[in-house]
Tab-separated table of C-alpha atoms in Angstrom:
chain	number	residue	atom	x	y	z
A	204	ILE	CA	0.000	0.000	0.000
A	205	MET	CA	2.807	2.395	0.937
A	206	ARG	CA	4.652	1.640	-2.339
A	207	TRP	CA	1.689	1.134	-4.659
A	208	ASP	CA	3.516	2.599	-7.670
A	209	GLU	CA	6.011	-0.292	-7.494
A	210	TYR	CA	3.351	-3.013	-7.311
A	211	LYS	CA	0.275	-1.864	-9.219
A	212	TRP	CA	1.476	-3.424	-12.491
A	213	ASP	CA	2.996	-6.550	-10.894
A	214	TRP	CA	0.489	-8.262	-8.605
A	215	LYS	CA	2.640	-11.389	-8.272
A	216	ALA	CA	5.380	-9.324	-6.618
A	217	ILE	CA	2.990	-8.562	-3.744
A	218	ILE	CA	3.070	-12.181	-2.565
A	219	ASN	CA	6.720	-12.847	-3.463
A	220	THR	CA	7.963	-12.933	0.128
A	221	ARG	CA	11.450	-14.030	-0.963
A	222	ASN	CA	12.040	-10.380	-1.875
A	223	GLY	CA	11.039	-9.178	1.575
A	224	GLY	CA	7.889	-7.443	2.708
A	225	LEU	CA	7.317	-9.578	5.805
A	226	ALA	CA	6.814	-7.342	8.856
A	227	ILE	CA	5.938	-8.070	12.475
A	228	TYR	CA	2.747	-5.994	12.445
A	229	GLY	CA	1.388	-7.962	9.492
A	230	GLY	CA	2.264	-11.205	11.264
A	231	LEU	CA	0.539	-10.116	14.475
A	232	ILE	CA	-2.566	-8.855	12.683
A	233	GLY	CA	-2.798	-12.086	10.673
A	234	ALA	CA	-2.300	-14.286	13.746
A	235	ILE	CA	-4.908	-12.386	15.766
A	236	LEU	CA	-7.486	-12.468	12.953
A	237	VAL	CA	-7.071	-16.221	12.436
A	238	GLY	CA	-7.152	-16.727	16.210
A	239	LEU	CA	-10.386	-14.751	16.521
A	240	ILE	CA	-12.026	-16.858	13.809
A	241	ILE	CA	-10.947	-20.095	15.520
A	242	CYS	CA	-12.184	-18.819	18.907
A	243	LYS	CA	-15.542	-18.016	17.319
A	244	VAL	CA	-15.831	-21.454	15.706
A	245	ARG	CA	-14.695	-23.291	18.851
A	246	LYS	CA	-16.762	-21.033	21.138
A	247	VAL	CA	-13.709	-20.019	23.169
A	248	LYS	CA	-13.688	-16.695	25.049
A	249	ILE	CA	-11.557	-14.275	23.022
A	250	LEU	CA	-10.066	-11.967	25.677
A	251	PRO	CA	-8.726	-14.712	27.985
A	252	MET	CA	-7.248	-16.426	24.919
A	253	LEU	CA	-5.503	-13.193	23.890
A	254	ASP	CA	-4.091	-12.885	27.408
A	255	VAL	CA	-2.484	-16.314	26.985
A	256	THR	CA	-1.252	-15.960	23.408
A	257	VAL	CA	0.525	-12.611	23.766
A	258	LEU	CA	3.020	-14.281	26.109
A	259	GLY	CA	3.888	-16.557	23.191
A	260	PHE	CA	4.140	-13.520	20.908
A	261	LEU	CA	6.813	-12.033	23.153
A	262	ILE	CA	8.873	-15.239	23.151
A	263	GLY	CA	8.527	-15.528	19.376
A	264	GLN	CA	9.506	-11.908	18.790
A	265	GLY	CA	12.428	-12.143	21.214
A	266	ILE	CA	13.849	-15.160	19.387
A	267	GLY	CA	12.768	-14.149	15.885
A	268	ARG	CA	14.649	-10.839	15.977
A	269	TRP	CA	17.916	-12.782	15.866
A	270	GLY	CA	17.091	-13.466	12.218
A	271	ASN	CA	17.898	-9.777	11.649
A	272	PHE	CA	21.340	-10.381	13.168
A	273	ILE	CA	21.989	-13.372	10.913
A	274	ASN	CA	20.843	-11.403	7.841
A	275	GLN	CA	22.643	-8.215	9.013
A	276	GLU	CA	19.511	-6.138	8.498
A	277	ALA	CA	17.153	-3.824	10.422
A	278	PHE	CA	20.132	-2.051	11.972
A	279	GLY	CA	20.314	1.505	13.264
A	280	THR	CA	22.443	4.574	12.778
A	281	ASN	CA	26.145	4.800	13.653
A	282	THR	CA	27.092	4.428	17.301
A	283	ASP	CA	30.178	4.415	19.532
A	284	SER	CA	28.472	2.090	22.013
A	285	PHE	CA	30.236	-1.150	22.982
A	286	LEU	CA	27.100	-2.892	21.684
A	287	GLY	CA	27.702	-1.553	18.169
A	288	MET	CA	27.819	-4.152	15.393
A	289	THR	CA	29.109	-4.258	11.835
A	290	GLY	CA	29.689	-6.685	8.989
A	291	GLY	CA	30.248	-6.866	5.263
A	292	THR	CA	26.554	-6.845	4.387
A	293	ILE	CA	25.909	-3.879	6.692
A	294	GLN	CA	28.845	-1.942	5.269
A	295	ARG	CA	27.774	-2.584	1.678
A	296	SER	CA	24.186	-1.631	2.502
A	297	ILE	CA	25.288	1.684	4.041
A	298	SER	CA	27.703	2.408	1.204
A	299	ASP	CA	25.049	1.732	-1.454
A	300	SER	CA	22.385	3.751	0.379
A	301	MET	CA	24.717	6.739	0.778
A	302	GLN	CA	25.343	6.889	-2.966
A	303	LEU	CA	23.552	9.503	-5.041
A	304	GLY	CA	19.932	8.335	-5.315
A	305	GLY	CA	20.219	5.816	-2.463
A	306	ASP	CA	17.570	5.587	0.286
A	307	LEU	CA	19.713	7.179	3.026
A	308	TYR	CA	20.966	9.858	0.638
A	309	GLN	CA	17.383	10.795	-0.267
A	310	GLU	CA	16.353	10.924	3.403
A	311	GLY	CA	19.310	13.161	4.267
A	312	VAL	CA	20.768	10.642	6.741
A	313	ASN	CA	24.554	10.833	7.072
A	314	MET	CA	26.214	7.496	7.927
A	315	LEU	CA	29.749	6.126	7.719
A	316	TRP	CA	30.051	2.558	6.446
A	317	GLU	CA	33.238	1.922	8.448
A	318	LYS	CA	31.626	2.701	11.844
A	319	PRO	CA	29.507	0.287	13.939
A	320	VAL	CA	25.717	0.637	14.005
A	321	HIS	CA	23.008	0.242	16.631
A	322	PRO	CA	21.944	-3.436	16.946
A	323	CYS	CA	18.216	-2.660	16.909
A	324	PHE	CA	17.420	-6.377	16.783
A	325	LEU	CA	19.170	-6.852	20.149
A	326	TYR	CA	17.298	-4.003	21.826
A	327	GLU	CA	13.971	-5.443	20.721
A	328	SER	CA	14.913	-9.033	21.531
A	329	VAL	CA	15.921	-8.188	25.111
A	330	TRP	CA	12.844	-5.977	25.578
A	331	CYS	CA	10.459	-8.698	24.368
A	332	LEU	CA	12.025	-11.427	26.526
A	333	LEU	CA	11.970	-9.109	29.546
A	334	GLY	CA	8.331	-8.340	28.738
A	335	PHE	CA	7.537	-12.054	28.723
A	336	VAL	CA	8.965	-12.458	32.231
A	337	ILE	CA	7.070	-9.423	33.581
A	338	LEU	CA	3.727	-10.222	31.950
A	339	ALA	CA	3.945	-13.927	32.812
A	340	PHE	CA	4.449	-12.898	36.449
A	341	TRP	CA	1.608	-10.356	36.277
A	342	SER	CA	-0.776	-12.748	34.503
A	343	LYS	CA	-1.500	-14.471	37.815
A	344	ARG	CA	-2.645	-11.113	39.205
A	345	ARG	CA	-4.696	-9.839	36.264
A	346	LYS	CA	-7.824	-7.948	37.241
A	347	TYR	CA	-9.930	-8.444	34.095
A	348	ASP	CA	-9.949	-10.387	30.839
A	349	GLY	CA	-7.825	-8.685	28.195
A	350	GLN	CA	-5.546	-6.912	30.659
A	351	ILE	CA	-2.399	-8.855	29.676
A	352	PHE	CA	-3.189	-8.258	25.996
A	353	LEU	CA	-3.472	-4.502	26.573
A	354	MET	CA	-0.280	-4.505	28.651
A	355	TYR	CA	1.476	-6.312	25.811
A	356	LEU	CA	0.345	-3.652	23.325
A	357	ALA	CA	1.653	-0.867	25.578
A	358	TRP	CA	4.922	-2.697	26.308
A	359	TYR	CA	5.724	-3.458	22.681
A	360	GLY	CA	4.396	-0.144	21.368
A	361	ALA	CA	6.663	1.852	23.704
A	362	GLU	CA	9.780	-0.103	22.701
A	363	ARG	CA	9.055	-0.074	18.980
A	364	PHE	CA	8.451	3.676	19.006
A	365	PHE	CA	11.938	4.423	20.340
A	366	VAL	CA	13.860	1.693	18.485
A	367	GLU	CA	12.176	2.505	15.172
A	368	GLY	CA	13.555	6.037	15.503
A	369	ARG	CA	17.088	4.620	15.281
A	370	ARG	CA	16.528	2.306	12.314
A	371	THR	CA	17.654	3.187	8.810
A	372	ASP	CA	15.211	1.006	6.867
A	373	SER	CA	11.885	2.375	8.096
A	374	LEU	CA	8.912	2.489	5.760
A	375	MET	CA	8.202	6.202	5.304
A	376	LEU	CA	4.996	8.064	4.507
A	377	GLY	CA	6.317	11.527	3.718
A	378	ASN	CA	8.443	12.420	6.756
A	379	ILE	CA	6.599	10.006	9.043
A	380	ARG	CA	7.945	6.563	9.967
A	381	VAL	CA	4.900	4.324	9.536
A	382	SER	CA	5.840	1.780	12.237
A	383	GLN	CA	6.783	4.517	14.687
A	384	ALA	CA	3.467	6.322	14.227
A	385	LEU	CA	1.540	3.050	14.522
A	386	SER	CA	3.464	2.163	17.712
A	387	ALA	CA	2.598	5.526	19.267
A	388	VAL	CA	-1.107	5.061	18.471
A	389	ILE	CA	-1.100	1.488	19.850
A	390	PHE	CA	0.629	2.612	23.067
A	391	ILE	CA	-1.713	5.558	23.671
A	392	VAL	CA	-4.915	3.597	22.918
A	393	SER	CA	-3.754	0.716	25.135
A	394	VAL	CA	-2.983	2.973	28.090
A	395	ILE	CA	-6.311	4.809	27.761
A	396	LEU	CA	-8.253	1.520	27.606
A	397	GLN	CA	-6.393	0.178	30.666
A	398	ILE	CA	-7.264	3.315	32.660
A	399	ILE	CA	-10.934	3.108	31.615
A	400	LEU	CA	-11.257	-0.623	32.350
A	401	PHE	CA	-9.417	-0.339	35.684
A	402	ALA	CA	-11.704	2.547	36.752
A	403	LYS	CA	-14.793	0.587	35.646
A	404	ARG	CA	-13.702	-2.468	37.606
A	405	LYS	CA	-13.010	-0.326	40.680
A	406	ARG	CA	-16.521	1.145	40.487
A	407	ASP	CA	-18.067	-2.306	40.076
């Protein structure tokens, strides 16, 4: 949708996942939609099921992000941190993108191919695994159905908002990073819903 001009004459390219295009938000939306259909068919309560499954999401995301490390992708801007990473694929990617007409050149981002970059995959992996521990502990104390799901949305939304700001491969809509904007909306909506539901439960 964001790059319709590239795909409108080549519909097969839309489903050619070997060329990329797989993103975590699409995976989550797809998993939740299929899960909701199965819950409806099996007559399973949806909110308690979401509370259980998001713990699995966090484990999957925490482990899955290491695929970015193996592929040397989804990295951030240059850093002097001891956590900084580099590699041949990363260096070539930066060098190509900094050339006239490259993505980074067009966005006005200035990067040096010979310097390490932020390991965004690591930040997200650690955050997700930490989130699993916290939410698994809290799940025994949940106050209402859907609370763990909403906490997951806030937890992941907050992390993705900040980490996405460091990445160099964000999908852009004008000057807006699509994933960053979506993360902010998810975080805010989740927090508002938690406040409303907690106040409602307190009144009840």
